[in-house]
Short mmCIF file of C-alpha atoms in Angstrom, two decimals:
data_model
loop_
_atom_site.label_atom_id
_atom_site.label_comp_id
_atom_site.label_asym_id
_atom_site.label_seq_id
_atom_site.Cartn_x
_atom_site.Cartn_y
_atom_site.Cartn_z
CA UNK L 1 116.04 24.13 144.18
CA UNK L 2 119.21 23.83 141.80
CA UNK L 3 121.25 25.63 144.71
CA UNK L 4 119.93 23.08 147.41
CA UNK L 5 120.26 20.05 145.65
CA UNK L 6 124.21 20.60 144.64
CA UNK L 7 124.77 21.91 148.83
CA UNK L 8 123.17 18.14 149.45
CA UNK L 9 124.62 15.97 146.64
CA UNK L 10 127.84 17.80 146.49
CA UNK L 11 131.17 15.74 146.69
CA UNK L 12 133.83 18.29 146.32
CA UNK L 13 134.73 17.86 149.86
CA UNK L 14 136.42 15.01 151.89
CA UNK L 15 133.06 12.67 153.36
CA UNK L 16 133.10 14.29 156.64
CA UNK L 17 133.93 17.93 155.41
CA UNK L 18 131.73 20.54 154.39
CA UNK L 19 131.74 21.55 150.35
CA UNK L 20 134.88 23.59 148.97
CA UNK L 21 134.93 24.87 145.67
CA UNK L 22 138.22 24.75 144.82
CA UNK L 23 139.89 27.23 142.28
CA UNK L 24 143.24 27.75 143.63
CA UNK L 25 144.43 24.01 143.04
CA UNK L 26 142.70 23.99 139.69
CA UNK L 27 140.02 21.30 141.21
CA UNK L 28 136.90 23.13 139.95
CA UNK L 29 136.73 25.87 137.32
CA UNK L 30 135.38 29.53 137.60
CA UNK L 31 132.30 28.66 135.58
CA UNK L 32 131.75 26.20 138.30
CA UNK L 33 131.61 28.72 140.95
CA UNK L 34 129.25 31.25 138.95
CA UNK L 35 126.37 29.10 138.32
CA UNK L 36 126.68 27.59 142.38
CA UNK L 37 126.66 31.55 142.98
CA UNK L 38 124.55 32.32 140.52
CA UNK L 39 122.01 29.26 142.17
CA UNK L 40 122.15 30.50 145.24
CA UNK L 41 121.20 34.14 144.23
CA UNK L 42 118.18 32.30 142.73
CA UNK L 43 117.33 30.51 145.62
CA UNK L 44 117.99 34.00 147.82
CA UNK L 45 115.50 35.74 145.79
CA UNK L 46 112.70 32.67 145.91
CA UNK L 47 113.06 32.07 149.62
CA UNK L 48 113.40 35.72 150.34
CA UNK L 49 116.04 35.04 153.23
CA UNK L 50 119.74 36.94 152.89
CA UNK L 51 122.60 35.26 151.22
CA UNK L 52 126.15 36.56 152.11
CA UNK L 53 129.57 35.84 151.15
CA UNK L 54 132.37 36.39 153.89
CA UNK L 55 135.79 36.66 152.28
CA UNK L 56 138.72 36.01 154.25
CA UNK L 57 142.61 37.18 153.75
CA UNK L 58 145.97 35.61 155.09
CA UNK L 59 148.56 37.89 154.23
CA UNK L 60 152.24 37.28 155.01
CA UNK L 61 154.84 39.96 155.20
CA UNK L 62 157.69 36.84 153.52
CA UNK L 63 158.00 33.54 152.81
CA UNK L 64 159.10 33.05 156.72
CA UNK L 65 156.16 34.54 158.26
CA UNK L 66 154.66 32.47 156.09
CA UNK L 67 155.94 29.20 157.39
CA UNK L 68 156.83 30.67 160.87
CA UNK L 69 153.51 29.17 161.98
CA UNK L 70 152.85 25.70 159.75
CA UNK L 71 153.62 22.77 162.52
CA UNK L 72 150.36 21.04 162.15
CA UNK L 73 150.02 22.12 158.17
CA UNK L 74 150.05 24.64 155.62
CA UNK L 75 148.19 28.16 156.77
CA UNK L 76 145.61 27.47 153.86
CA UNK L 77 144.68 23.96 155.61
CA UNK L 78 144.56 26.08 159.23
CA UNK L 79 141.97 28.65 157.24
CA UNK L 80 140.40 25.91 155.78
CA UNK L 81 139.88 24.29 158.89
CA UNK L 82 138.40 26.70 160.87
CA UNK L 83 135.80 27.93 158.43
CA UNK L 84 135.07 24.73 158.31
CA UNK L 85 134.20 24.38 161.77
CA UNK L 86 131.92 27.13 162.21
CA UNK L 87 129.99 26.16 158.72
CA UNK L 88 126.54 24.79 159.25
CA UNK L 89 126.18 21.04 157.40
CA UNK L 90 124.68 21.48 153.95
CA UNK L 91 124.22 24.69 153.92
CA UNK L 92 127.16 26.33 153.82
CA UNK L 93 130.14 25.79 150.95
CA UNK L 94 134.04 27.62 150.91
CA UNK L 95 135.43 29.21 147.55
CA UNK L 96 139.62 28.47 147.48
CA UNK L 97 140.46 31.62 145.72
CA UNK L 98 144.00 31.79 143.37
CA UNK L 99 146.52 34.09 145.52
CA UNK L 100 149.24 35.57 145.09
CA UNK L 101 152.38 34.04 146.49
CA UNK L 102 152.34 33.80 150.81
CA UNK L 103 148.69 34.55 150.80
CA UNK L 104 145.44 32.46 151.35
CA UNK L 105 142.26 33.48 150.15
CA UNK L 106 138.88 31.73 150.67
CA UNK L 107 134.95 33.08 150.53
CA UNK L 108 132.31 30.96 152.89
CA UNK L 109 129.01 31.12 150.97
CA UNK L 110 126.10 31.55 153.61
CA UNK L 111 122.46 31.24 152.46
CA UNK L 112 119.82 31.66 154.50
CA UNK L 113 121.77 33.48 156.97
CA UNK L 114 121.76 36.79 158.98
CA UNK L 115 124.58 39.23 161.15
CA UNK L 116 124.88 36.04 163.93
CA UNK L 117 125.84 33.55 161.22
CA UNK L 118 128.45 35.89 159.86
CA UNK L 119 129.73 37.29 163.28
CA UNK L 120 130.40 33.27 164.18
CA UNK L 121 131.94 32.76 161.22
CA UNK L 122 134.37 35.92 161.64
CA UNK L 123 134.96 34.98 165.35
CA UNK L 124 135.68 31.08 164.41
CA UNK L 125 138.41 31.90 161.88
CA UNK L 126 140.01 34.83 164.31
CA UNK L 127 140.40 32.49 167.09
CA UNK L 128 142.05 29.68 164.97
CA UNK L 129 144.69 32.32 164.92
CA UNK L 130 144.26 33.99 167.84
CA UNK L 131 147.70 32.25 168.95
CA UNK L 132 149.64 33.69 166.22
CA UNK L 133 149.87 37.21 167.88
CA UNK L 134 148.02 38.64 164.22
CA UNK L 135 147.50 41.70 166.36
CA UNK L 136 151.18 42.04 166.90
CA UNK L 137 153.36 43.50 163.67
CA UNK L 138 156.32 41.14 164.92
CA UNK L 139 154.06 37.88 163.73
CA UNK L 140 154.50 39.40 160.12
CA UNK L 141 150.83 37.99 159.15
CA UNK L 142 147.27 40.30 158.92
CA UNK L 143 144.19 38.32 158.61
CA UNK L 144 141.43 40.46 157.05
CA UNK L 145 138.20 39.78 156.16
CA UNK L 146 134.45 41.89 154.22
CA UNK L 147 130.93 40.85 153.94
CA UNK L 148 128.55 41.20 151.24
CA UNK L 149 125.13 40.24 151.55
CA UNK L 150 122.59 39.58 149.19
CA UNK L 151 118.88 40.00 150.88
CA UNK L 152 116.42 38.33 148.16
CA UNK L 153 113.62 41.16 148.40
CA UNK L 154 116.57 43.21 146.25
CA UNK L 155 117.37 43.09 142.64
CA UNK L 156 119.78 39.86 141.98
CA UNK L 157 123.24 41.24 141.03
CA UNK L 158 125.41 39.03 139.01
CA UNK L 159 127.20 36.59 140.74
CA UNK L 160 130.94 37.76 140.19
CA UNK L 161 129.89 41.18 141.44
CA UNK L 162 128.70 39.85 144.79
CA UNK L 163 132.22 38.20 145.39
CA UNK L 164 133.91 41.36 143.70
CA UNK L 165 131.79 43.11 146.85
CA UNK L 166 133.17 41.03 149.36
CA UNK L 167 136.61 41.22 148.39
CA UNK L 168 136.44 45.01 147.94
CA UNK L 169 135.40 44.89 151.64
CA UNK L 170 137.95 42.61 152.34
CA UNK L 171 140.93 44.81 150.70
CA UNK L 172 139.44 47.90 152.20
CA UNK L 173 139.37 46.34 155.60
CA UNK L 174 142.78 45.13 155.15
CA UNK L 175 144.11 48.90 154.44
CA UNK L 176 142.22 50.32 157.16
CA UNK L 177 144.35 48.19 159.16
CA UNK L 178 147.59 48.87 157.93
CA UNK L 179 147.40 52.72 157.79
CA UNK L 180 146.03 52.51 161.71
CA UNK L 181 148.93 49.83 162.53
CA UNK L 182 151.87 52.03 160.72
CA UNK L 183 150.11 55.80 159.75
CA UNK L 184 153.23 57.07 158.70
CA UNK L 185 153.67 54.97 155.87
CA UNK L 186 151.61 55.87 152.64
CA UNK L 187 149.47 52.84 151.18
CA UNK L 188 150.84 52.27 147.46
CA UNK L 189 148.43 52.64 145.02
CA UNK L 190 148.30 49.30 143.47
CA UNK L 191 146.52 48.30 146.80
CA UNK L 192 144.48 51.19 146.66
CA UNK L 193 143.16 49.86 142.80
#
């Protein structure tokens, strides 16, 4: 109930936008995100219907490739936009994770949803970009995403570990790419970590 009443009553987001939990601009606080996790788990568990967390990844190659693409804003608002657009009203909320300089992170909270939700989701955010030549190593970006899924018939994990799922899938997705775009180059083992 907690979890549904702060999807419906939530102002974090412009009045026409869907909720964003912001953490990379400072706007809402980590404690803030684990008990809206931590709600949703709840409500997961209750209702018996899957919860999953999509976590997306902007990477830039330099500070360039980073603005190569920014004519109608910053590649944040661009990611933010187009998870926005595939988010269902009320039910669906974005995490603006802290990265690390010419990168964009953000996690789209999905309760009550199954493989089609998350598929549309993926597909949304790819075509924003699909312009950008990601595909191509000359555009100098990699978009990369991972799922984690909570289905409430299993024992509730914390809420930090279901995002730290996510993001594992995310970073192991992301070097998957890059040893099948470039083999011959080893992956360093900070990324590895």
């Amino acid at each position: 109930v907690t979890a549904i009443r702060r999807r419906q009553s939530s102002k974090t987001g412009r009045g026409h936008e869907p909720a964003t939990v912001d953490l990379e601009n400072g706007a809402h606080t980590a404690r803030h995100l684990v008990g809206r996790l931590r709600a949703e788990i709840v409500q997961a568990s209750r209702s018996r219907k899957t919860l999953q967390l999509l976590s997306v990844g902007l990477d830039a190659a330099d500070t360039a490739a980073f603005n190569q693409h920014a004519t109608t804003g910053t590649i944040s608002d661009t990611l933010l936009g187009a998870a926005h657009a595939a988010m269902r009203p009320k039910l669906d909320w974005v995490v603006g994770l802290p990265a690390p300089v010419n990168t964009c992170r953000l996690v789209v909270v999905m309760p009550e949803s199954g493989p089609i939700e998350a598929s549309a989701m993926e597909q949304t955010i790819r075509n924003a970009f699909v312009h950008w030549g990601l595909s191509s190593a000359a555009s100098g970006i990699r978009l990369s995403t991972g799922l984690a899924a909570f289905a409430g018939d299993e024992d509730e994990p914390a809420a930090l570990e279901l995002l730290g799922q996510a993001e594992r899938g995310r970073r192991t997705n992301d070097m998957m790419s890059k040893s099948s775009a470039s083999p011959s180059e080893p992956v360093p083992a900070q990324d590895a970590a």
